[in-house]
Amino acid sequence: MTSRILVVEDEVKLAQFIELELQYEGYKVTVAADGLAGLTTARESHPDLILLDWMLPGISGLEICRRLRLTGDKVPIILLTAKDEISDRVAGLDAGADDYIVKPFSLEELLARVRAHLRRNQEDNPDLLKFADLQLNRSTREVSRGNRAIELTAKEFELLEYLISHPRQVLTRDQILERVWGFDFMGDSNIIEVYIRYLRLKLEAQEEKRLIQTVRSVGYVMRD
Ligand code: CA
């Protein structure tokens, strides 16, 4: 699964450098150049990790951290800071950051921290499945796209869970039928098309990008 990282950094050259290096490592990267854009993007796109500069025009990194935590957002946050006094580090961690890196940092250190926090987050939430801005929680059965909660019926949920557990993998109609409706399903196999249509209507209710793609005469695939 491609992890999505939000970089909030107002130093253009540094932001570009981090973006390119993270992309080279295979991450999907979004850059925000000021505090407000950073906070808005974090809330709307639900990245898997945020690299957050401390000193930002508009809202500070520390304040973004506080506001995200206030609304219950548990996204891993690594603060990037030029400050290296102990009190600042404590303030950052108090505000809810998971880690901090003092500038200037080495690329290897940055990448190692990013990997560690992404891994830990996945281990902490094995029931949380994500694809692009879509999230499905197996244990609470909650589904959301960005900030928008989506209500699904039991069958729609099972179908989406199957698709999202196999990102970018083409699932044949037979596989889907067997897995979601069971071997002994005797009804009309058009049932899959019908349910895919229901799911798309709900997932794209606000004109969002299509995530469930049709593979003609084969089946379906979750693809961005
Ligand atoms: Ca800055």
mmCIF file of N, CA and C in Angstrom, residues 2-6 30 38-50 68 71-76 121 128 130-135 144-149:
data_model
loop_
_atom_site.group_PDB
_atom_site.id
_atom_site.type_symbol
_atom_site.label_atom_id
_atom_site.label_comp_id
_atom_site.label_asym_id
_atom_site.label_seq_id
_atom_site.Cartn_x
_atom_site.Cartn_y
_atom_site.Cartn_z
ATOM 1 N N THR A 2 0.588 2.165 -0.879
ATOM 2 C CA THR A 2 1.359 3.406 -0.953
ATOM 3 C C THR A 2 0.958 4.309 0.200
ATOM 4 N N SER A 3 1.919 4.704 1.005
ATOM 5 C CA SER A 3 1.601 5.622 2.088
ATOM 6 C C SER A 3 1.591 7.046 1.584
ATOM 7 N N ARG A 4 0.653 7.823 2.111
ATOM 8 C CA ARG A 4 0.515 9.216 1.691
ATOM 9 C C ARG A 4 1.059 10.127 2.775
ATOM 10 N N ILE A 5 1.995 10.975 2.387
ATOM 11 C CA ILE A 5 2.652 11.847 3.352
ATOM 12 C C ILE A 5 2.379 13.304 3.013
ATOM 13 N N LEU A 6 1.997 14.050 4.038
ATOM 14 C CA LEU A 6 1.797 15.487 3.863
ATOM 15 C C LEU A 6 3.021 16.210 4.429
ATOM 16 N N THR A 30 2.153 15.198 -0.703
ATOM 17 C CA THR A 30 1.481 16.472 -0.923
ATOM 18 C C THR A 30 2.247 17.508 -0.117
ATOM 19 N N GLY A 38 -1.774 23.697 5.398
ATOM 20 C CA GLY A 38 -1.374 22.438 6.019
ATOM 21 C C GLY A 38 -2.507 21.819 6.825
ATOM 22 N N LEU A 39 -3.127 22.655 7.656
ATOM 23 C CA LEU A 39 -4.216 22.165 8.511
ATOM 24 C C LEU A 39 -5.396 21.690 7.664
ATOM 25 N N THR A 40 -5.750 22.494 6.661
ATOM 26 C CA THR A 40 -6.879 22.140 5.784
ATOM 27 C C THR A 40 -6.603 20.830 5.052
ATOM 28 N N THR A 41 -5.406 20.722 4.490
ATOM 29 C CA THR A 41 -5.073 19.504 3.746
ATOM 30 C C THR A 41 -5.067 18.288 4.665
ATOM 31 N N ALA A 42 -4.526 18.455 5.876
ATOM 32 C CA ALA A 42 -4.488 17.339 6.821
ATOM 33 C C ALA A 42 -5.902 16.864 7.132
ATOM 34 N N ARG A 43 -6.822 17.802 7.308
ATOM 35 C CA ARG A 43 -8.194 17.431 7.658
ATOM 36 C C ARG A 43 -8.953 16.826 6.491
ATOM 37 N N GLU A 44 -8.669 17.318 5.295
ATOM 38 C CA GLU A 44 -9.436 16.846 4.146
ATOM 39 C C GLU A 44 -8.906 15.553 3.548
ATOM 40 N N SER A 45 -7.582 15.395 3.550
ATOM 41 C CA SER A 45 -7.060 14.245 2.810
ATOM 42 C C SER A 45 -6.594 13.089 3.700
ATOM 43 N N HIS A 46 -6.609 13.290 5.017
ATOM 44 C CA HIS A 46 -6.220 12.213 5.936
ATOM 45 C C HIS A 46 -4.962 11.474 5.502
ATOM 46 N N PRO A 47 -3.811 12.162 5.510
ATOM 47 C CA PRO A 47 -2.566 11.491 5.127
ATOM 48 C C PRO A 47 -2.191 10.423 6.164
ATOM 49 N N ASP A 48 -1.230 9.560 5.796
ATOM 50 C CA ASP A 48 -0.795 8.509 6.711
ATOM 51 C C ASP A 48 0.263 9.027 7.670
ATOM 52 N N LEU A 49 0.878 10.162 7.322
ATOM 53 C CA LEU A 49 1.913 10.755 8.176
ATOM 54 C C LEU A 49 2.091 12.218 7.775
ATOM 55 N N ILE A 50 2.423 13.059 8.764
ATOM 56 C CA ILE A 50 2.666 14.467 8.452
ATOM 57 C C ILE A 50 4.066 14.863 8.906
ATOM 58 N N LEU A 68 -5.216 19.270 15.456
ATOM 59 C CA LEU A 68 -5.524 17.934 14.919
ATOM 60 C C LEU A 68 -5.812 16.963 16.056
ATOM 61 N N THR A 71 -9.275 17.209 17.685
ATOM 62 C CA THR A 71 -10.395 16.582 16.990
ATOM 63 C C THR A 71 -10.222 15.067 16.908
ATOM 64 N N GLY A 72 -9.244 14.545 17.667
ATOM 65 C CA GLY A 72 -9.105 13.082 17.738
ATOM 66 C C GLY A 72 -8.290 12.472 16.613
ATOM 67 N N ASP A 73 -7.659 13.315 15.797
ATOM 68 C CA ASP A 73 -6.851 12.797 14.695
ATOM 69 C C ASP A 73 -5.556 12.198 15.257
ATOM 70 N N LYS A 74 -5.306 10.924 14.933
ATOM 71 C CA LYS A 74 -4.135 10.250 15.499
ATOM 72 C C LYS A 74 -3.009 10.065 14.478
ATOM 73 N N VAL A 75 -3.084 10.781 13.378
ATOM 74 C CA VAL A 75 -2.052 10.652 12.349
ATOM 75 C C VAL A 75 -0.653 10.876 12.951
ATOM 76 N N PRO A 76 0.325 10.033 12.583
ATOM 77 C CA PRO A 76 1.681 10.262 13.092
ATOM 78 C C PRO A 76 2.207 11.617 12.600
ATOM 79 N N ASN A 121 2.284 2.814 13.229
ATOM 80 C CA ASN A 121 0.877 3.174 13.089
ATOM 81 C C ASN A 121 0.068 2.011 12.516
ATOM 82 N N LEU A 128 -7.618 -0.881 10.485
ATOM 83 C CA LEU A 128 -7.871 0.308 9.683
ATOM 84 C C LEU A 128 -7.284 0.119 8.284
ATOM 85 N N LYS A 130 -6.865 1.574 4.438
ATOM 86 C CA LYS A 130 -6.922 2.867 3.757
ATOM 87 C C LYS A 130 -6.593 2.702 2.300
ATOM 88 N N PHE A 131 -7.250 3.486 1.483
ATOM 89 C CA PHE A 131 -6.859 3.579 0.081
ATOM 90 C C PHE A 131 -7.166 4.996 -0.366
ATOM 91 N N ALA A 132 -6.137 5.705 -0.828
ATOM 92 C CA ALA A 132 -6.270 7.137 -1.149
ATOM 93 C C ALA A 132 -6.932 7.818 0.052
ATOM 94 N N ASP A 133 -8.030 8.563 -0.159
ATOM 95 C CA ASP A 133 -8.654 9.255 0.977
ATOM 96 C C ASP A 133 -9.791 8.435 1.587
ATOM 97 N N LEU A 134 -9.872 7.173 1.182
ATOM 98 C CA LEU A 134 -10.927 6.288 1.692
ATOM 99 C C LEU A 134 -10.404 5.482 2.877
ATOM 100 N N GLN A 135 -11.205 5.406 3.939
ATOM 101 C CA GLN A 135 -10.805 4.629 5.112
ATOM 102 C C GLN A 135 -11.921 3.684 5.504
ATOM 103 N N SER A 144 -15.155 6.152 5.753
ATOM 104 C CA SER A 144 -15.183 7.581 5.468
ATOM 105 C C SER A 144 -14.335 7.901 4.254
ATOM 106 N N ARG A 145 -14.697 8.996 3.628
ATOM 107 C CA ARG A 145 -13.895 9.494 2.519
ATOM 108 C C ARG A 145 -13.524 10.917 2.902
ATOM 109 N N GLY A 146 -12.223 11.194 3.085
ATOM 110 C CA GLY A 146 -11.826 12.474 3.652
ATOM 111 C C GLY A 146 -12.511 12.594 5.002
ATOM 112 N N ASN A 147 -13.206 13.687 5.205
ATOM 113 C CA ASN A 147 -13.896 13.897 6.477
ATOM 114 C C ASN A 147 -15.335 13.401 6.463
ATOM 115 N N ARG A 148 -15.777 12.913 5.307
ATOM 116 C CA ARG A 148 -17.182 12.566 5.136
ATOM 117 C C ARG A 148 -17.435 11.109 5.536
ATOM 118 N N ALA A 149 -18.291 10.918 6.525
ATOM 119 C CA ALA A 149 -18.649 9.565 6.950
ATOM 120 C C ALA A 149 -19.614 8.984 5.926
#
